[in-house]
């Protein structure tokens, strides 16, 4: 019931604190959630990817996250500095269905909050929960080290419940992945992101310089 | 728990559940137990407001709908009827979120119990933690949308059991009246509390 209570709270919150106020709350929740999960350290990418597969990392709270190990990200020297990951099912989808079958319609605030976030922050949200989720991922990545190096999460693309998609072209350019390729990943996955070593000299970033 | 996709239950995602708890804690940090209590009650009222009204031609058909999960009173919890008016919630609707929080985050902060104490001192003294405030307020507000044989339905709470096993039973001075209405004895109440999460009554308004 907690998730349905949250949906009910969204409408209430946006009426009391305004849409912008709710976004601020959501960003703080994403940050706090990541902080409360604690830090993790791995010897290398293989051990991290195994931990992810076995559901032992903080990212596992999202559901089934798949490491697309054929999509390694390399830096300007050709060293592997990251991978692309995909979430099979949107974390908010069960809630959307549960609301649909117990209450009816999602509150209007869901779309209003996502639209406001897309206009004022980054154009990547397909529902209001993306705000918590994306922030959570970015903060969790900072708490994970691989071979002593902290990670950085780059959000790439997501697909909403009604099939609408959002693609972050700026991040795609950084890691040098084709937009249409990522779009094709969205046929099988709800959300695609990259984890790279923080400070890595990515090809896209260097060519921009 | 809804069962729509084939026979599979649609389970809420742990991240959404935990995010809700953290969101409530964030509100409590800023507004204290009183502010958090107001938010919890307010969201339960809005949830009940968004549910459709119901009417039944007999008390039996109403109880039947509640037990089958067809009524708004049992939209979020599995309810069994012990007597004509006494209902039991088999499993707390917050159990999954509670388990995920304790597994992934750790122990619940004290504020969840403090806000329940605030609620107990001002509204109805049968809450143990935040989730109880939501569900108890929701039950009362949802009952107001139900008419049986032309009369509105009322809800009163007798006892709650937390996932950690702690119990909160209505005050001694209230108990005889509540148990009489529920048509159960105090011993039977204790028996019911061994394997259920809440005991409450529904009755027609006078």
Coordinates of C-alpha atoms in Angstrom, one line a residue, chain B residues 42-187:
Chain B
X42 CA -4.0 14.0 4.6
X43 CA -2.7 11.5 2.1
X44 CA -5.0 8.8 3.5
X45 CA -8.0 11.1 3.1
X46 CA -7.0 12.0 -0.5
X47 CA -6.6 8.3 -1.3
X48 CA -10.1 7.5 0.1
X49 CA -11.5 10.5 -1.8
X50 CA -10.2 9.1 -5.0
X51 CA -12.0 5.8 -4.5
X52 CA -15.5 5.2 -5.9
X53 CA -18.6 5.1 -3.6
X54 CA -20.2 1.8 -2.9
X55 CA -23.7 0.6 -1.9
X56 CA -25.0 -2.8 -0.7
X57 CA -28.5 -4.0 -0.2
X58 CA -27.6 -6.3 2.8
X59 CA -24.9 -6.4 5.5
X60 CA -24.0 -10.0 4.3
X61 CA -23.3 -8.9 0.8
X62 CA -21.1 -6.0 2.1
X63 CA -19.0 -8.4 4.3
X64 CA -18.8 -10.8 1.4
X65 CA -17.4 -8.1 -0.8
X66 CA -14.9 -7.0 1.9
X67 CA -13.6 -10.6 2.3
X68 CA -13.4 -11.2 -1.4
X69 CA -11.3 -8.0 -1.8
X70 CA -14.0 -6.3 -3.9
X71 CA -14.7 -3.4 -1.6
X72 CA -12.6 -0.3 -1.2
X73 CA -12.2 -1.3 2.4
X74 CA -10.1 -4.3 1.3
X75 CA -8.4 -2.7 -1.8
X76 CA -5.0 -2.7 -0.1
X77 CA -5.2 -5.6 2.4
X78 CA -6.4 -9.2 2.7
X79 CA -9.4 -9.1 5.2
X80 CA -11.2 -11.9 6.9
X81 CA -14.4 -11.6 8.8
X82 CA -14.4 -13.2 12.3
X83 CA -18.0 -12.2 13.1
X84 CA -20.7 -10.1 11.5
X85 CA -18.8 -6.9 12.5
X86 CA -15.3 -8.0 13.4
X87 CA -12.7 -7.9 10.6
X88 CA -9.1 -9.0 10.7
X89 CA -6.3 -7.9 8.5
X90 CA -4.2 -11.0 7.8
X91 CA -0.9 -9.3 6.9
X92 CA 0.0 -5.6 7.2
X93 CA -0.2 -3.9 3.8
X94 CA 3.2 -2.3 4.8
X95 CA 5.0 -5.5 5.5
X96 CA 6.8 -5.7 2.2
X97 CA 8.0 -2.1 2.6
X98 CA 9.0 -2.7 6.2
X99 CA 11.0 -5.8 5.3
X100 CA 12.8 -4.1 2.4
X101 CA 13.6 -1.1 4.5
X102 CA 15.1 -3.2 7.3
X103 CA 17.0 -5.3 4.8
X104 CA 18.5 -2.6 2.7
X105 CA 18.6 0.5 4.9
X106 CA 18.6 -0.8 8.5
X107 CA 16.6 0.0 11.6
X108 CA 13.7 2.4 11.3
X109 CA 14.4 5.8 12.9
X110 CA 12.5 6.5 16.2
X111 CA 10.3 9.2 14.4
X112 CA 8.1 6.5 12.9
X113 CA 7.1 5.4 16.4
X114 CA 7.0 9.0 17.7
X115 CA 4.5 10.1 15.1
X116 CA 2.3 7.1 16.0
X117 CA 2.4 8.1 19.6
X118 CA 1.3 11.6 18.6
X119 CA -1.6 10.1 16.6
X120 CA -2.5 7.8 19.5
X121 CA -2.7 10.7 21.9
X122 CA -4.9 12.8 19.6
X123 CA -6.9 10.5 17.3
X124 CA -7.2 6.8 18.0
X125 CA -4.8 5.0 20.3
X126 CA -4.1 1.9 18.2
X127 CA -1.2 2.9 16.0
X128 CA 2.3 1.5 16.4
X129 CA 4.1 3.2 13.5
X130 CA 3.5 5.5 10.5
X131 CA 1.9 2.9 8.3
X132 CA -0.9 2.3 10.9
X133 CA -1.8 6.0 10.7
X134 CA -2.2 5.7 6.9
X135 CA -4.3 2.5 6.9
X136 CA -6.4 3.4 9.9
X137 CA -7.3 6.9 8.6
X138 CA -7.9 5.4 5.2
X139 CA -10.3 2.7 6.6
X140 CA -12.3 5.3 8.4
X141 CA -12.5 7.7 5.4
X142 CA -13.2 4.9 2.9
X143 CA -16.0 3.6 5.2
X144 CA -17.8 6.9 4.8
X145 CA -18.1 6.2 1.1
X146 CA -20.0 3.0 1.7
X147 CA -23.7 2.6 2.3
X148 CA -25.3 -0.6 3.4
X149 CA -29.1 -0.9 3.5
X150 CA -29.2 2.9 3.3
X151 CA -26.9 3.5 6.3
X152 CA -23.3 4.7 6.3
X153 CA -20.7 2.4 7.5
X154 CA -18.4 3.2 10.5
X155 CA -15.0 1.7 11.4
X156 CA -13.4 1.4 14.8
X157 CA -10.0 -0.1 15.6
X158 CA -9.4 -2.7 18.3
X159 CA -5.8 -3.7 18.0
X160 CA -2.7 -3.6 15.8
X161 CA 0.3 -5.9 15.6
X162 CA 3.6 -4.6 14.1
X163 CA 5.7 -6.7 11.8
X164 CA 8.2 -6.9 14.7
X165 CA 5.5 -8.5 16.9
X166 CA 4.8 -5.5 19.1
X167 CA 1.1 -5.0 19.9
X168 CA -1.1 -2.0 20.5
X169 CA -4.6 -2.7 21.9
X170 CA -7.3 -0.1 22.5
X171 CA -7.4 1.2 26.1
X172 CA -9.0 -1.1 28.8
X173 CA -11.9 1.3 29.3
X174 CA -12.8 1.1 25.6
X175 CA -12.3 -2.6 25.2
X176 CA -15.6 -4.0 26.6
X177 CA -17.7 -1.8 24.2
X178 CA -15.5 -2.6 21.2
X179 CA -15.4 -6.4 22.0
X180 CA -19.1 -6.5 22.5
X181 CA -19.6 -4.9 19.1
X182 CA -17.1 -7.3 17.6
X183 CA -18.8 -10.3 19.2
X184 CA -15.6 -11.7 20.5
X185 CA -14.1 -12.2 24.0
X186 CA -10.8 -10.8 25.2
X187 CA -9.3 -14.3 25.0

